[in-house]
mmCIF file of C-alpha atoms and ligand atoms in Angstrom:
data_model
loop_
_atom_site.group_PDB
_atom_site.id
_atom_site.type_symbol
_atom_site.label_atom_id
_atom_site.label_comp_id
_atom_site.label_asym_id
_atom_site.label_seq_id
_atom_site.Cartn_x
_atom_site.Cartn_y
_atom_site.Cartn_z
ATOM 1 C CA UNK X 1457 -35.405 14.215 3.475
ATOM 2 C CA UNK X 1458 -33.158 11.285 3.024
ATOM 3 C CA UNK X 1459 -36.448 8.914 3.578
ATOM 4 C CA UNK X 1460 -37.869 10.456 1.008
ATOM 5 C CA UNK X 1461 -35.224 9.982 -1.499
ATOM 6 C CA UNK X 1462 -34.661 6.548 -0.357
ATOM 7 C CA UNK X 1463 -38.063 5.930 -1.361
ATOM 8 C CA UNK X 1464 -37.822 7.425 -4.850
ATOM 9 C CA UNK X 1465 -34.992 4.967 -5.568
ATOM 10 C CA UNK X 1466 -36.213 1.734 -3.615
ATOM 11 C CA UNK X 1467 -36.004 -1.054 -5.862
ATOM 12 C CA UNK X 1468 -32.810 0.473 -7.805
ATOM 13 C CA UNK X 1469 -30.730 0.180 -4.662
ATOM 14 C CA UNK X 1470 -29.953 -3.819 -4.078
ATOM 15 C CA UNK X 1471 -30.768 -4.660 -0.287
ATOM 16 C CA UNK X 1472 -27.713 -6.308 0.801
ATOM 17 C CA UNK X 1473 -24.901 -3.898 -0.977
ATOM 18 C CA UNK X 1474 -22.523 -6.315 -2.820
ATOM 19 C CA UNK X 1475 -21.271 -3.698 -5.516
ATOM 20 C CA UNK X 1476 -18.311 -2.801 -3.831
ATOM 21 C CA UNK X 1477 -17.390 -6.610 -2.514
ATOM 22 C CA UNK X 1478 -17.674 -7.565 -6.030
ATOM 23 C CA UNK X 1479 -15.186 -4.445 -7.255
ATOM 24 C CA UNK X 1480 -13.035 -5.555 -4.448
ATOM 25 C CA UNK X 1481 -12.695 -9.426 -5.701
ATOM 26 C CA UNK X 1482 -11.976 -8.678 -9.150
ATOM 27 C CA UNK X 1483 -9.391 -5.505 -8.633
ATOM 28 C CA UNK X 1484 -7.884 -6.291 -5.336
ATOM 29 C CA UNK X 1485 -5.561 -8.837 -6.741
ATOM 30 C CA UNK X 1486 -4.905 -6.480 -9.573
ATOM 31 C CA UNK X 1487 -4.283 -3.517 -7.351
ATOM 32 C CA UNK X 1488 -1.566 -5.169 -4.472
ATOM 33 C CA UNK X 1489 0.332 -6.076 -7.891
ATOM 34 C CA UNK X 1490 0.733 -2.746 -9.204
ATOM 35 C CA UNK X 1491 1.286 -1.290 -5.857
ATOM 36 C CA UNK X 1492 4.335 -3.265 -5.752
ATOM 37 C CA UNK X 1493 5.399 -3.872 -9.170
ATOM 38 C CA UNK X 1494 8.228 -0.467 -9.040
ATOM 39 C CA UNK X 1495 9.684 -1.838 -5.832
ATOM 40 C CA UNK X 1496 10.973 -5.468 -6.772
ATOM 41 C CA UNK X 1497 14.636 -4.680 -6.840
ATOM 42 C CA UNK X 1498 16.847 -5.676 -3.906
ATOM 43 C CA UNK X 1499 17.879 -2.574 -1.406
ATOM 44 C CA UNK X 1500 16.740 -1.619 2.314
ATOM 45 C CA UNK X 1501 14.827 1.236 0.528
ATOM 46 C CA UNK X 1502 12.597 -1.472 -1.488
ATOM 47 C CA UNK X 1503 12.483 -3.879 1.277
ATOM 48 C CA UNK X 1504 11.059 -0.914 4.034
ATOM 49 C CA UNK X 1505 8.387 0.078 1.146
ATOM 50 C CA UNK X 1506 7.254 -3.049 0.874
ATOM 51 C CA UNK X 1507 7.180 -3.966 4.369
ATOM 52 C CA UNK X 1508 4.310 -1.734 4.489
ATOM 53 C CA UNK X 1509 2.574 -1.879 1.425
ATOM 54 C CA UNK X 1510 2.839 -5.590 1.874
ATOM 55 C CA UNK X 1511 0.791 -5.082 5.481
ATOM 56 C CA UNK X 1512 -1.781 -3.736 3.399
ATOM 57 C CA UNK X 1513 -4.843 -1.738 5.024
ATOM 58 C CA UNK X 1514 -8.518 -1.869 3.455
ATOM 59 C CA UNK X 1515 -7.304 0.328 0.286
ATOM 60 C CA UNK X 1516 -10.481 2.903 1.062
ATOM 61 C CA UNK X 1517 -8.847 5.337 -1.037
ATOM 62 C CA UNK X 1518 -8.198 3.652 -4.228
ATOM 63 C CA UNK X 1519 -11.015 1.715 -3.924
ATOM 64 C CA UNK X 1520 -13.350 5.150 -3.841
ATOM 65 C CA UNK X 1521 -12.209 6.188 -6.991
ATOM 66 C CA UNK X 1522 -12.486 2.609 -8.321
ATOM 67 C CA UNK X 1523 -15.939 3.483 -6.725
ATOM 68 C CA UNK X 1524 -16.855 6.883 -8.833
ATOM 69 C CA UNK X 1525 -15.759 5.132 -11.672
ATOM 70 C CA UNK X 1526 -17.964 1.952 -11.349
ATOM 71 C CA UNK X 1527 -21.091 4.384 -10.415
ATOM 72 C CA UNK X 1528 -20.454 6.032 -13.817
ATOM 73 C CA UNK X 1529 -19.993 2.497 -15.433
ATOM 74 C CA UNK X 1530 -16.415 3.370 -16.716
ATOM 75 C CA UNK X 1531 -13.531 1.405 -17.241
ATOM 76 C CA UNK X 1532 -12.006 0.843 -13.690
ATOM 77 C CA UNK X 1533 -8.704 0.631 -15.271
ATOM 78 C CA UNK X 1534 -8.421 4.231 -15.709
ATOM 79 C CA UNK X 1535 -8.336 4.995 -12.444
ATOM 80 C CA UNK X 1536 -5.549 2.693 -11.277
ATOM 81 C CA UNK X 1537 -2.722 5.404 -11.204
ATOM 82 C CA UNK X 1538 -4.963 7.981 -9.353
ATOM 83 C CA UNK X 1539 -5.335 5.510 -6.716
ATOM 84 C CA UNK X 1540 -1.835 3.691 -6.778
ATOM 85 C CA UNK X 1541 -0.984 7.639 -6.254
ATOM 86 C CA UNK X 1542 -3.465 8.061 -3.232
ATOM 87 C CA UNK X 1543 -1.920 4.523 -1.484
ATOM 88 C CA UNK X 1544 1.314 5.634 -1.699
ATOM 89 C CA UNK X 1545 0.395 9.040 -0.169
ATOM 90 C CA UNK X 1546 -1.486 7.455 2.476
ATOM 91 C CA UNK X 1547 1.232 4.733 3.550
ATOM 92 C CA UNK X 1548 3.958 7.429 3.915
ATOM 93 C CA UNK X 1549 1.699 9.162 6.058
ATOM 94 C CA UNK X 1550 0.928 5.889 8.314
ATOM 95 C CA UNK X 1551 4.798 5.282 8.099
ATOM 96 C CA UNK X 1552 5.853 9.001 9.171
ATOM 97 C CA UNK X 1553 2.981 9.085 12.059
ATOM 98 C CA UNK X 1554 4.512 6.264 13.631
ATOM 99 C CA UNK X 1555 7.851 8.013 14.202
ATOM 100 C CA UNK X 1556 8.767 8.755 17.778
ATOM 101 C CA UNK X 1557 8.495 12.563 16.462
ATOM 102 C CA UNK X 1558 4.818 12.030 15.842
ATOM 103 C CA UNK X 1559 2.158 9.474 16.967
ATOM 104 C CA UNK X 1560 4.977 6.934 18.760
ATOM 105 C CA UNK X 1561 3.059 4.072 17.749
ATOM 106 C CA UNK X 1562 5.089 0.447 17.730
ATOM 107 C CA UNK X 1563 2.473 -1.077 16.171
ATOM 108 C CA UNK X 1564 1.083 -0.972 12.717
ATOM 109 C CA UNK X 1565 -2.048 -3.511 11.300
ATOM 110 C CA UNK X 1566 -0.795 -5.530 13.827
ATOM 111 C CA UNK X 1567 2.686 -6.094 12.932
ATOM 112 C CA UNK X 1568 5.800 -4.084 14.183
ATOM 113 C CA UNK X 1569 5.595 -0.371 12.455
ATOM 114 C CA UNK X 1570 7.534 0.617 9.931
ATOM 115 C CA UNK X 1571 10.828 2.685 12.180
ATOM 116 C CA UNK X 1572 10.529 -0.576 14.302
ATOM 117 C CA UNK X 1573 11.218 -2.930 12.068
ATOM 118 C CA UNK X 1574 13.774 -1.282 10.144
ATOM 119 C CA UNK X 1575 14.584 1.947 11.950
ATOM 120 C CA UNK X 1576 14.341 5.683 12.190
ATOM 121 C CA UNK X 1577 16.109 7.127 8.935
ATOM 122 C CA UNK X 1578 15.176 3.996 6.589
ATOM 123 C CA UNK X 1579 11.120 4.890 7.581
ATOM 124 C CA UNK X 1580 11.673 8.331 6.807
ATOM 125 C CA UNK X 1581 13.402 7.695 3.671
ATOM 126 C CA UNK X 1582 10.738 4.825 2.260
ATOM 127 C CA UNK X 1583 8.109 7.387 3.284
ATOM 128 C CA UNK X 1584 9.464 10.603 1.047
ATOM 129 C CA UNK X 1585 9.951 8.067 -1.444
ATOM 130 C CA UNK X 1586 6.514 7.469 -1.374
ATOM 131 C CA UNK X 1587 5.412 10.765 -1.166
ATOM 132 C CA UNK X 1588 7.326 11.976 -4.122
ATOM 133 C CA UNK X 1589 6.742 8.547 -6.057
ATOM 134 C CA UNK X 1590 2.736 9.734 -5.768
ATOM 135 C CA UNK X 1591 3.617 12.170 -8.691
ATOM 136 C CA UNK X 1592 5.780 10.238 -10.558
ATOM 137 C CA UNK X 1593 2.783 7.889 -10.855
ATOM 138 C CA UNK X 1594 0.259 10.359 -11.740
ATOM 139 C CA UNK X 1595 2.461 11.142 -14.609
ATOM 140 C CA UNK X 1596 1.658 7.879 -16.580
ATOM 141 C CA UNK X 1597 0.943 8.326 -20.377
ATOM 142 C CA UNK X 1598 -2.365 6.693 -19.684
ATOM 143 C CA UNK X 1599 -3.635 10.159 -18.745
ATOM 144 C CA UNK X 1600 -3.836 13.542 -21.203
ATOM 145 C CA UNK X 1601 -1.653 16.509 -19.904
ATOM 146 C CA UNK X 1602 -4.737 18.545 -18.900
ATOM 147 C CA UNK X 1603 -5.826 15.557 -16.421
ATOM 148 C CA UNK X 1604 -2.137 14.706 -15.730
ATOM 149 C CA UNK X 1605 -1.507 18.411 -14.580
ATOM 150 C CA UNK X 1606 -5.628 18.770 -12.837
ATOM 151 C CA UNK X 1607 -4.434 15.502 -10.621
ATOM 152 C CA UNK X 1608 -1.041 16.438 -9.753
ATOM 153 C CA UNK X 1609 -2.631 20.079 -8.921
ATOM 154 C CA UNK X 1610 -5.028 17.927 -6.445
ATOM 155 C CA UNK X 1611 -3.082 15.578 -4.664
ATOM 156 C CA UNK X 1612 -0.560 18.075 -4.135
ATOM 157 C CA UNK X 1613 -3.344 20.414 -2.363
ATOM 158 C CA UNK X 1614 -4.479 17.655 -0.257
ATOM 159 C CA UNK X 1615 -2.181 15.891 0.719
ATOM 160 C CA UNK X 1616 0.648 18.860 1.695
ATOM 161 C CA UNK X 1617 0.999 22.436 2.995
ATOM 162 C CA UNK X 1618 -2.789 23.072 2.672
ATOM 163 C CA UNK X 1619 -4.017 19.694 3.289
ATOM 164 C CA UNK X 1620 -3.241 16.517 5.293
ATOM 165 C CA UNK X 1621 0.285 18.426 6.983
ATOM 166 C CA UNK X 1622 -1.392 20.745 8.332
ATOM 167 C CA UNK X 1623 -3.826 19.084 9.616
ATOM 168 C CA UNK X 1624 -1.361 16.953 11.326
ATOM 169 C CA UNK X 1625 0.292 20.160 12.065
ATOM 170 C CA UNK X 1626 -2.731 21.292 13.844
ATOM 171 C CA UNK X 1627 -3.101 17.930 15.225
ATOM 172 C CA UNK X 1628 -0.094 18.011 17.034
ATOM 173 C CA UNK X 1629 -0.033 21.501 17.918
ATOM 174 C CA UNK X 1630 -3.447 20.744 19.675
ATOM 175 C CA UNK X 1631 -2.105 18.142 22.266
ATOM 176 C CA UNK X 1632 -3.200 19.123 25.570
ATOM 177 C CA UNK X 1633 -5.356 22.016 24.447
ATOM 178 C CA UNK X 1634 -9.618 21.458 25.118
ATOM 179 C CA UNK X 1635 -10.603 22.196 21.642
ATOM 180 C CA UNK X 1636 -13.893 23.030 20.790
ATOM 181 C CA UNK X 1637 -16.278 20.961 18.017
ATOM 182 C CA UNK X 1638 -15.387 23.398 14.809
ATOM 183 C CA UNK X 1639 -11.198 23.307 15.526
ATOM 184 C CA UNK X 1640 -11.423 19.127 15.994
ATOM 185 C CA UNK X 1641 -13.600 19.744 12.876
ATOM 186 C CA UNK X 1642 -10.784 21.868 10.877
ATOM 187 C CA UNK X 1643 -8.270 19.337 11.763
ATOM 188 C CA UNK X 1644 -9.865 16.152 10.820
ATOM 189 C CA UNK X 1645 -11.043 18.048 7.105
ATOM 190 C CA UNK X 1646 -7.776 18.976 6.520
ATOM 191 C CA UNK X 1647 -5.650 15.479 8.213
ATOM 192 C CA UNK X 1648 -8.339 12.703 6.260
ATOM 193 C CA UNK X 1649 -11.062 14.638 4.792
ATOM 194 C CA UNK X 1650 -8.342 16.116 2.262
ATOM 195 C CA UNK X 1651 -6.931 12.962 1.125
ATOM 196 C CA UNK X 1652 -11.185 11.262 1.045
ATOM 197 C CA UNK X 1653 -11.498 14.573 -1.614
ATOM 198 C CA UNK X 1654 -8.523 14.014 -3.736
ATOM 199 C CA UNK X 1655 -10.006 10.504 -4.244
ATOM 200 C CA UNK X 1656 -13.384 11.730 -4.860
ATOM 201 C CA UNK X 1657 -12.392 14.747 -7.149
ATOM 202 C CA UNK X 1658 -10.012 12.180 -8.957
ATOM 203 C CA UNK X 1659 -13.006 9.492 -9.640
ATOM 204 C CA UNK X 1660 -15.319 12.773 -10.826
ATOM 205 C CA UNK X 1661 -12.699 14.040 -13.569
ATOM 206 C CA UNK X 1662 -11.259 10.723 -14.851
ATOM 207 C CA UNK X 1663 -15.438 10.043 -15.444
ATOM 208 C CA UNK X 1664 -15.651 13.147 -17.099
ATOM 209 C CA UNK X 1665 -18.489 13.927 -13.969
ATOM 210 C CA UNK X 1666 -20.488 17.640 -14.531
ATOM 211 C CA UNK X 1667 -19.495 20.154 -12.165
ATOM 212 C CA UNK X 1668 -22.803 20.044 -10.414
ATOM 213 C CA UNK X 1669 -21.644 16.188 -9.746
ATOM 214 C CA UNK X 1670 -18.521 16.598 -8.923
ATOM 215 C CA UNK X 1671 -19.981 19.009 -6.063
ATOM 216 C CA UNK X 1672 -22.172 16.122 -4.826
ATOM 217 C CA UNK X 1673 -19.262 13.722 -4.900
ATOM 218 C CA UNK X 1674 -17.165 16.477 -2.877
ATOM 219 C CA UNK X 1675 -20.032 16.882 -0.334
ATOM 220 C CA UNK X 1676 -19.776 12.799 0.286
ATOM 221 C CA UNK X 1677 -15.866 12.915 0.792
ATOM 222 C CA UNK X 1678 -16.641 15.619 3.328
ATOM 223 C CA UNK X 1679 -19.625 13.962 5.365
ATOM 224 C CA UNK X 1680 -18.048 10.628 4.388
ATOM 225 C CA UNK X 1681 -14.261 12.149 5.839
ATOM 226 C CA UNK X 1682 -16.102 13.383 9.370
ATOM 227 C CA UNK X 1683 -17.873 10.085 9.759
ATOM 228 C CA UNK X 1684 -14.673 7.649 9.249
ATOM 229 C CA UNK X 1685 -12.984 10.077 11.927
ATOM 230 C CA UNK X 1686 -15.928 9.719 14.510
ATOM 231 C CA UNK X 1687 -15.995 6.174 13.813
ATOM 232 C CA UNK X 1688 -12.423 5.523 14.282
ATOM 233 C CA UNK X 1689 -12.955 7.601 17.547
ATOM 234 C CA UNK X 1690 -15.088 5.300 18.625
ATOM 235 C CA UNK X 1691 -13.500 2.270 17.902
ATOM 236 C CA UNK X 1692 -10.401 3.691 19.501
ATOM 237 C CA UNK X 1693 -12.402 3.749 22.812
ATOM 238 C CA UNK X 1694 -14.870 0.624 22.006
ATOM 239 C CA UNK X 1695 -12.461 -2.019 20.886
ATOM 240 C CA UNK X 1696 -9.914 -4.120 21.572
ATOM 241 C CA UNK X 1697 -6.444 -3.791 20.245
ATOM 242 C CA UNK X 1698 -6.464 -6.775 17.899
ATOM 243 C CA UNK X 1699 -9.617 -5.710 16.790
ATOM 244 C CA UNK X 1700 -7.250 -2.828 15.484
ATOM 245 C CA UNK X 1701 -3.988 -3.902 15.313
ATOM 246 C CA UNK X 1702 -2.471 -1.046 17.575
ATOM 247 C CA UNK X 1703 -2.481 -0.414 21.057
ATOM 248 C CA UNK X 1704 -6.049 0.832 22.794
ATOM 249 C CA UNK X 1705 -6.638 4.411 24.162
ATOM 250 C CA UNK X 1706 -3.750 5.981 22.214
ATOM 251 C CA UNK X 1707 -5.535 9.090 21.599
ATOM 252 C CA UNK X 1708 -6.584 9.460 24.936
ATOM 253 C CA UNK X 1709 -2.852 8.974 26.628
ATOM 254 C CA UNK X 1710 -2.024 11.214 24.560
ATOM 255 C CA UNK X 1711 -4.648 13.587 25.702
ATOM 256 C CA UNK X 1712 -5.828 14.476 22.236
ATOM 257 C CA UNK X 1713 -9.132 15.758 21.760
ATOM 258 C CA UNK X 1714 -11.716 13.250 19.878
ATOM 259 C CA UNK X 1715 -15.422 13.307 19.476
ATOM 260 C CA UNK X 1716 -16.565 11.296 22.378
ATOM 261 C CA UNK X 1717 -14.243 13.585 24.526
ATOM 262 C CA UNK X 1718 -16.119 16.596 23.566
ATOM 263 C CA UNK X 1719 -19.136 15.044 22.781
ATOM 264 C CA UNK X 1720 -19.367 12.014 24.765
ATOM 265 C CA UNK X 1721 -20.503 8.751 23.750
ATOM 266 C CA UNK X 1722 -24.134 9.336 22.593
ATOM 267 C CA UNK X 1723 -23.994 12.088 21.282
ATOM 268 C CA UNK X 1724 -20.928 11.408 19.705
ATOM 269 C CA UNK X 1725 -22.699 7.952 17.725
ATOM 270 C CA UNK X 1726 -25.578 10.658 16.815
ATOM 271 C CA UNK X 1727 -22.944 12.726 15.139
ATOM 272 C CA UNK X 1728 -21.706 9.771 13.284
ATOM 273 C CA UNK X 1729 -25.319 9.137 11.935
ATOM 274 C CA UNK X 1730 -25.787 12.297 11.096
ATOM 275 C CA UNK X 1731 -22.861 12.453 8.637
ATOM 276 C CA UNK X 1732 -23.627 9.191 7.323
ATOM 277 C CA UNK X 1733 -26.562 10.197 6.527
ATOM 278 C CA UNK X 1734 -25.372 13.391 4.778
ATOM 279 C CA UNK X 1735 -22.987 11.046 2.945
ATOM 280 C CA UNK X 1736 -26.345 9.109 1.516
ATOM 281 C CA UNK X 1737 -27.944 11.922 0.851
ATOM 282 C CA UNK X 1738 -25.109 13.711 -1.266
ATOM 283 C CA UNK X 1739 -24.836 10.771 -3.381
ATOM 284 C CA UNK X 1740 -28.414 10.283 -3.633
ATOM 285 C CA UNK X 1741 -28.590 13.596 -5.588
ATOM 286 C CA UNK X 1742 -26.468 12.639 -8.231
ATOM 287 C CA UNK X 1743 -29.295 10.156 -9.138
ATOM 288 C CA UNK X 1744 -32.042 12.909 -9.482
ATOM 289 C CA UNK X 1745 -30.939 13.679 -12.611
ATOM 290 C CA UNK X 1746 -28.650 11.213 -13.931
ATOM 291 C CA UNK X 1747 -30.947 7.684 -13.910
ATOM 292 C CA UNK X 1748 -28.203 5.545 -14.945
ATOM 293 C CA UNK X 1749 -26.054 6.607 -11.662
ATOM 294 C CA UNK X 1750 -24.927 3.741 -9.695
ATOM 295 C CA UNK X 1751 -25.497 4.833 -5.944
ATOM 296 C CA UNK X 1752 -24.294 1.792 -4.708
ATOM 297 C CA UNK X 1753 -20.842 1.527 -4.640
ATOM 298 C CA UNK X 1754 -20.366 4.922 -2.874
ATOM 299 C CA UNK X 1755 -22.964 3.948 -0.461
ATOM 300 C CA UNK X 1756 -21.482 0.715 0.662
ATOM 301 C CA UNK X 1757 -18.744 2.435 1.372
ATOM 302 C CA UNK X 1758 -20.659 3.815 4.677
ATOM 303 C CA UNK X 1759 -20.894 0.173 5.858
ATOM 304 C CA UNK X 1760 -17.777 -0.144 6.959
ATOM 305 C CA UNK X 1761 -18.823 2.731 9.606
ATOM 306 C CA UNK X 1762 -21.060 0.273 11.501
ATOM 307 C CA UNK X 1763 -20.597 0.616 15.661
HETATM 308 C C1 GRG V 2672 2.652 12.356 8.751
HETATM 309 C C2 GRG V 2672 2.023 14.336 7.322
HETATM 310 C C3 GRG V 2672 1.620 13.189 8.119
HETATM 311 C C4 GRG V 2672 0.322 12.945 8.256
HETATM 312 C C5 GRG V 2672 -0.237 11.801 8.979
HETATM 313 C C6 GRG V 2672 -3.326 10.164 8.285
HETATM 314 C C7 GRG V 2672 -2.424 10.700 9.321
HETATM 315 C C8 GRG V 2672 -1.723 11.977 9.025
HETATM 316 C C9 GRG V 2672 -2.236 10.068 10.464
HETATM 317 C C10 GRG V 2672 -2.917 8.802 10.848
HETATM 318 C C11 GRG V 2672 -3.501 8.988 12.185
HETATM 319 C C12 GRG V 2672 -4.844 8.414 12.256
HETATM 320 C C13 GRG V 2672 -4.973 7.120 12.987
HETATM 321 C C14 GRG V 2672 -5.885 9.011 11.700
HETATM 322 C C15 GRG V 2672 -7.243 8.466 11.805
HETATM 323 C C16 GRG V 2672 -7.876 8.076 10.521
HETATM 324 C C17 GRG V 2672 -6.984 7.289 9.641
HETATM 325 C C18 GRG V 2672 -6.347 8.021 8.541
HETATM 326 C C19 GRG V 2672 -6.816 6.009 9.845
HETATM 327 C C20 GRG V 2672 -5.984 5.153 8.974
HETATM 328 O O1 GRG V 2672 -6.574 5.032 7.712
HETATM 329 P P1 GRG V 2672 -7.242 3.679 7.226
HETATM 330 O O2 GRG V 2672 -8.283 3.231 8.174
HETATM 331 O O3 GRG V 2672 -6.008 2.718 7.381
HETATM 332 O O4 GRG V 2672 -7.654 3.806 5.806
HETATM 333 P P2 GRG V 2672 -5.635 1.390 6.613
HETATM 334 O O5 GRG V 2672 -4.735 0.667 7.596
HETATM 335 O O6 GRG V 2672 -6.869 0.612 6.289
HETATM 336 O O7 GRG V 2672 -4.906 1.822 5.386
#
């Protein structure tokens, strides 16, 4: 099926995907700036927040609904406090998984994490001011009160009581437990998947996106969520830990359940092509009836999945 549609647009979809390097150059500058900018002044607060926004990861989030908005050929602009929201979420998450409490982890993008290098109480603090500093953001005059109150409504659902906590609830309540394939499902939709759907949900309504769209773009967080998770599975087991700037095999110390340990290795890379493949395909049927869809810069998104 997804031959078939890749046929129908051959010649519309550039062979070596640059879109999203090219989005990346001119708004990744733009982006660490504004990320920033709120946290200049002088305190241990400030200095803890931008210990770790300064060790910046790959900005997936923002830079999916820079994504939507490119594919719909809108200003990129209009999406920068949607995303500067999404970062912040995502970094006091990182920050609060690290705790001794949580994940344990020492290490963070390669440098010291964020408890470690400050300590306990100053990484809880910078991340709940992060976390609450998400809405603040979202509350920018730049957006009417409908989308103001429609963004709020889903980054709240994702990334809280519903969404990303609980599955890091579940995540930890599953430690030493032989899950089965649909509860290591549940808890990877709800711990990334949620926070992949905010960003895609965010790109549809600041592009004004039809609801039959906006399902599409929903359907490629999903497959798009399950396929980052598999991969990072993999990598967890594959490489080494500068490759990923924490220690190796934490997962499996741990004795957490991942895909490879249910699935094993094969058919756990099959499973990964699978939902990239769904990914393609859900984005692909946006451009059956919108011709001036940009597939692109969603799709090249699912490069960075390689194994
Ligand atoms: C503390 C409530 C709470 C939740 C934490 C996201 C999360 C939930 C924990 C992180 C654990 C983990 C390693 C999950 C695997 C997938 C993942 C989210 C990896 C990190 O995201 P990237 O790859 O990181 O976008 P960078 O460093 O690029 O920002």
């Amino acid at each position: 099926m997804i031959v078939g549609k890749l046929k129908i647009l051959k010649g519309k979809i550039p062979v070596k995907m640059e879109a999203l390097k090219t989005l990346r150059s001119q708004y990744e500058e733009k982006l660490q700036i504004a990320l920033l900018s709120p946290f200049s002044a002088n305190n241990l607060l400030n200095e803890s927040i931008r210990y770790s926004l300064t060790h910046a990861g790959k900005h997936l989030r923002p830079f999916l609904i820079f994504a939507v908005l490119a594919a719909y050929d809108k200003e990129i602009e209009i999406g920068l406090n949607a995303a500067l929201a999404v970062e912040y979420i995502h970094t006091y998450s990182l920050i609060h998984d690290d705790l001794p409490a949580m994940d344990n982890d020492d290490y963070r993008r390669g440098v010291l994490s964020n408890h470690k290098q400050f300590d306990e109480a100053t990484a809880i603090l910078a991340g709940d001011a992060l976390l609450t500093y998400a809405f603040e953001v979202l509350q920018a005059d730049a957006y009417t009160f409908e989308k103001k109150a429609k963004l709020t409504a889903l980054l709240a659902r994702s990334s809280g009581y519903e969404g990303m906590v609980l599955g890091q609830t579940l995540d930890i309540c599953s430690e030493e437990q032989n899950l089965c394939l649909e509860a290591l499902v549940k808890i990877h939709r709800k711990k990334t998947g949620a926070l992949f759907s905010y960003c895609l949900q965010a790109g549809s309504l600041l592009a004004d996106a039809t609801r039959e769209d906006t399902r599409h773009l929903i359907a490629f967080a999903e497959h798009f969520g399950l396929a980052y998770q598999i991969h990072n599975d993999l990598q967890e087991l594959l490489w080494s830990d500068d490759a990923r700037g924490k220690k190796q095999h934490g997962d499996q110390s741990l004795g957490k359940n991942t895909y490879p340990s249910l699935l094993g290795l094969q058919e756990a890379k099959a499973a990964l092509t699978e939902q990239k493949n769904s990914a393609k395909e859900a984005v692909l049927a946006i451009c059956e009836h919108k011709s001036d869809f940009k597939p692109e810069y969603l799709l090249d998104f699912l490069d960075y999945l390689a194994i």
